[in-house]
């Protein structure tokens, strides 16, 4: 395919970085408003996270009928999901379908990595360059760069010494990997690994899991979707969408059940007897999904309630895993349940009953280094042919810091955010006029169904631009006091929950030297939407419009 020539001093109304779901919908929306836009995308196709994360077993942990666009009723009626939780290939196919259906590709430049984005005060425009030589400017800059798009390599000595095959979950080869006849080792036991482990175990000769911190996982209870049920569901798609957008479940939720049955059993766990809470947890476990946490409303607020959830999951692990020592090692004890992203699995704990799977507990026998032949633990070397790294991401701020973004007075965003991200509503940083962030830090983002949050942000940004155009304002900037208020509100909300005790990437705790700041907004998409709508209704309080 002939390479499209680089843009040379091209001018647009808006430049969007990233062609995942956020970038695609933003482009579609801007076009509908009669604005010109260019999208730059590093990959050679659309899909964002679903383009890169092709590891075996990759699938969404929000239900497919909810993890899809709602902005076009014909699209939502036409597209048919095949399983309760869609696989990565199916979601990628959906993303490609959206790109083709709305003819998005003609404004997207693929295989272009934005390296600089500088605000020019003299003409109120953002100048953007790519590593591939594009140069362009636009009045508005919109980042659609994802929250988990910068893979983190583990800080382990000798990684490059390994002579076998090495793969990273989030940069998986497009042609796939055949593990048959292989001794495979996997480092990491987060969501990615918990999805990949059962699938790799079925293929590999032997799989060794190197676990530092066990995670809580609940069964997906995945199933193929029944067409009659889907047809009935789609008749009331608007009602379901309303619930996703306004509900407490942040866009997750058990779609098979009517909303009345999915409300928590009680506001506080203390109001329920052990038998009552057990019955509720058992029922949610059987239904499957991350929605498990909402049996009681205070599961993320009360240590006592949370501990009852923990005891339940520990019991499930011990009942499932035959070897008692392996079962104990798999029981998380270092953090309350839900304070790290709860994993949704298909046969994860059961996999440890296979003869060809071994769990190594790195808390007892830490990794000393990677060798030519495998992984050297404190009690000896484990020889492997293939090493899989499922070691996570430099979450939320990492994607911003990968680009040299400068606002007024040439201030780098990296400098403004040196002690943690600061943005009004997680959407706009003071000192960075006309730059909007879709699902940025300080918004519900990773604590929500991303499609629900993306649509809300894109619509909000579009309304904000419309407000500016109506009043002939060319410059929109977040007010610093409003930003400070929002950042402290985000912190207050987080501090009222158990989240900060998770020590996870939500807090930046997985990256050396990163400030420990709880980044997502933890009050849910319903509360967040209400605040945004209220702010818009008060003539965009906290946003300053000028000519
Ligand atoms: P996560 O959830 O950040 O998991 C990364 C895992 O890698 C986690 O178990 C880490 O253990 C482990 N890790 C990282 N560095 C090391 C070293 N040096 N040694 C041993 N183990 C290590 O990333 P995922 O990709 O699984 O999931 C990210 C999100 O993607 C997920 O929540 C979904 O939203 C989609 P640790 O906990 O640090 O001890």
Coordinates of C-alpha atoms in Angstrom, one line a residue, residues 61-251:
X61 CA -15.1 -7.4 31.1
X62 CA -18.2 -5.3 30.3
X63 CA -21.0 -7.1 28.5
X64 CA -21.0 -6.7 24.7
X65 CA -24.4 -5.2 24.4
X66 CA -23.3 -2.5 26.8
X67 CA -19.7 -2.1 25.5
X68 CA -20.8 -0.7 22.2
X69 CA -21.8 2.7 20.8
X70 CA -25.3 4.1 21.5
X71 CA -25.1 7.2 19.4
X72 CA -26.5 5.6 16.3
X73 CA -29.7 3.5 16.7
X74 CA -29.3 1.8 13.3
X75 CA -25.7 0.7 14.2
X76 CA -26.9 -0.7 17.5
X77 CA -29.7 -2.6 15.9
X78 CA -27.7 -3.9 12.9
X79 CA -24.6 -5.2 14.8
X80 CA -24.9 -8.6 16.3
X81 CA -22.7 -9.6 19.2
X82 CA -22.2 -13.4 19.5
X83 CA -21.2 -13.8 23.2
X84 CA -22.1 -12.2 26.5
X85 CA -18.5 -10.9 26.8
X86 CA -17.0 -10.2 23.4
X87 CA -13.6 -11.5 22.4
X88 CA -10.9 -9.1 21.2
X89 CA -11.2 -10.2 17.5
X90 CA -15.0 -9.5 17.6
X91 CA -14.5 -6.0 19.2
X92 CA -11.8 -5.2 16.7
X93 CA -14.2 -6.2 13.9
X94 CA -16.8 -3.9 15.4
X95 CA -14.3 -1.0 15.5
X96 CA -13.5 -1.6 11.8
X97 CA -17.1 -1.8 11.0
X98 CA -17.7 1.6 12.6
X99 CA -14.8 3.1 10.8
X100 CA -16.2 1.9 7.4
X101 CA -19.8 2.5 8.1
X102 CA -19.2 6.2 8.9
X103 CA -16.4 6.5 6.4
X104 CA -14.0 7.6 9.0
X105 CA -10.7 6.4 7.5
X106 CA -10.3 9.2 5.0
X107 CA -9.6 11.7 7.9
X108 CA -7.3 9.3 9.8
X109 CA -3.6 9.1 9.1
X110 CA -2.4 5.7 10.3
X111 CA 1.1 4.7 11.3
X112 CA 1.7 8.3 12.6
X113 CA 2.9 8.8 16.1
X114 CA 2.4 12.3 17.5
X115 CA 5.5 13.5 19.2
X116 CA 4.8 17.2 19.8
X117 CA 1.7 19.2 20.4
X118 CA 2.4 22.9 21.3
X119 CA 0.0 25.7 21.9
X120 CA 0.8 28.8 20.0
X121 CA -0.5 31.8 21.9
X122 CA 0.1 34.2 19.1
X123 CA -2.6 32.7 16.9
X124 CA -4.5 30.5 19.4
X125 CA -3.7 27.3 17.6
X126 CA -2.1 23.9 18.5
X127 CA 0.8 22.9 16.3
X128 CA 1.3 19.2 16.1
X129 CA 4.1 17.1 14.6
X130 CA 4.5 13.4 14.1
X131 CA 7.6 11.2 14.2
X132 CA 6.8 10.4 10.5
X133 CA 7.1 14.1 9.5
X134 CA 3.6 15.4 9.5
X135 CA 3.1 19.0 10.6
X136 CA -0.4 20.5 11.1
X137 CA -2.2 23.0 13.2
X138 CA -5.7 23.3 14.6
X139 CA -7.7 25.4 16.9
X140 CA -8.6 22.4 19.1
X141 CA -6.5 19.5 20.3
X142 CA -8.4 16.5 21.5
X143 CA -6.5 13.6 23.1
X144 CA -8.1 10.2 22.6
X145 CA -5.0 8.3 23.6
X146 CA -6.5 5.7 26.0
X147 CA -5.7 5.1 29.7
X148 CA -3.7 1.9 29.2
X149 CA -1.8 2.4 26.1
X150 CA 1.8 2.5 27.3
X151 CA 3.0 -1.0 28.3
X152 CA 5.2 -1.3 31.4
X153 CA 8.2 -3.6 31.2
X154 CA 9.1 -5.2 34.5
X155 CA 12.1 -4.0 36.3
X156 CA 13.8 -7.4 36.2
X157 CA 17.5 -7.9 35.5
X158 CA 18.5 -10.0 32.4
X159 CA 15.3 -9.7 30.4
X160 CA 17.3 -9.3 27.2
X161 CA 19.5 -12.3 28.0
X162 CA 16.6 -14.7 27.4
X163 CA 17.3 -16.8 24.3
X164 CA 13.8 -18.2 23.9
X165 CA 10.7 -16.4 22.6
X166 CA 9.5 -13.4 24.5
X167 CA 6.0 -11.8 24.1
X168 CA 4.3 -8.9 25.8
X169 CA 0.5 -9.3 26.3
X170 CA -0.2 -5.7 25.1
X171 CA 2.0 -5.9 22.0
X172 CA 0.9 -9.4 20.8
X173 CA 2.0 -10.5 17.3
X174 CA -0.9 -10.3 14.8
X175 CA -0.2 -13.8 13.5
X176 CA -0.8 -15.3 17.0
X177 CA 1.5 -17.6 18.9
X178 CA 1.5 -21.4 18.8
X179 CA 2.4 -22.7 22.3
X180 CA 2.1 -26.4 21.5
X181 CA 5.1 -28.4 22.8
X182 CA 6.4 -25.4 24.6
X183 CA 7.4 -24.8 28.2
X184 CA 5.9 -21.4 28.9
X185 CA 6.4 -19.0 31.7
X186 CA 4.1 -16.0 32.4
X187 CA 5.0 -13.1 34.7
X188 CA 2.0 -11.2 36.1
X189 CA -1.4 -12.1 37.4
X190 CA -3.5 -9.0 36.5
X191 CA -6.5 -9.1 34.2
X192 CA -4.5 -9.8 31.1
X193 CA -2.7 -12.8 32.6
X194 CA -5.9 -14.1 34.3
X195 CA -7.5 -14.2 30.8
X196 CA -4.5 -15.6 29.1
X197 CA -3.5 -18.3 31.6
X198 CA -6.4 -20.8 31.0
X199 CA -6.0 -20.5 27.2
X200 CA -2.2 -20.9 27.2
X201 CA -2.4 -23.8 29.6
X202 CA -4.6 -25.7 27.2
X203 CA -2.0 -25.4 24.4
X204 CA 1.4 -25.5 26.2
X205 CA 3.3 -28.5 27.2
X206 CA 3.8 -26.8 30.6
X207 CA 2.9 -23.4 32.0
X208 CA 4.6 -21.8 35.0
X209 CA 2.8 -18.8 36.4
X210 CA 5.1 -16.4 38.3
X211 CA 2.9 -14.6 40.7
X212 CA 3.9 -11.6 42.9
X213 CA 0.5 -10.4 44.0
X214 CA -2.6 -12.5 43.7
X215 CA -5.7 -10.8 42.4
X216 CA -9.4 -11.3 43.0
X217 CA -11.2 -12.9 40.1
X218 CA -14.9 -13.7 39.6
X219 CA -16.2 -16.0 37.0
X220 CA -17.5 -14.4 33.7
X221 CA -20.2 -17.1 33.3
X222 CA -19.9 -16.3 29.6
X223 CA -22.3 -17.8 27.1
X224 CA -23.3 -17.4 23.5
X225 CA -26.1 -14.9 23.1
X226 CA -29.5 -16.2 22.2
X227 CA -31.0 -14.4 19.2
X228 CA -34.5 -14.2 20.7
X229 CA -33.2 -12.7 23.9
X230 CA -31.1 -10.2 21.9
X231 CA -34.1 -9.2 19.8
X232 CA -36.1 -8.6 22.9
X233 CA -33.3 -6.7 24.5
X234 CA -32.8 -4.5 21.5
X235 CA -36.5 -3.5 21.5
X236 CA -35.8 -1.6 24.7
X237 CA -32.2 -0.6 23.9
X238 CA -32.9 3.0 24.9
X239 CA -34.1 2.0 28.3
X240 CA -31.0 -0.2 28.9
X241 CA -28.7 2.6 27.7
X242 CA -30.4 5.0 30.1
X243 CA -29.6 2.7 33.0
X244 CA -26.0 2.3 31.9
X245 CA -25.5 6.0 31.6
X246 CA -27.2 6.9 34.8
X247 CA -26.8 3.9 37.0
X248 CA -24.5 3.3 39.9
X249 CA -22.8 0.4 38.2
X250 CA -20.8 2.8 36.0
X251 CA -22.1 1.1 32.8

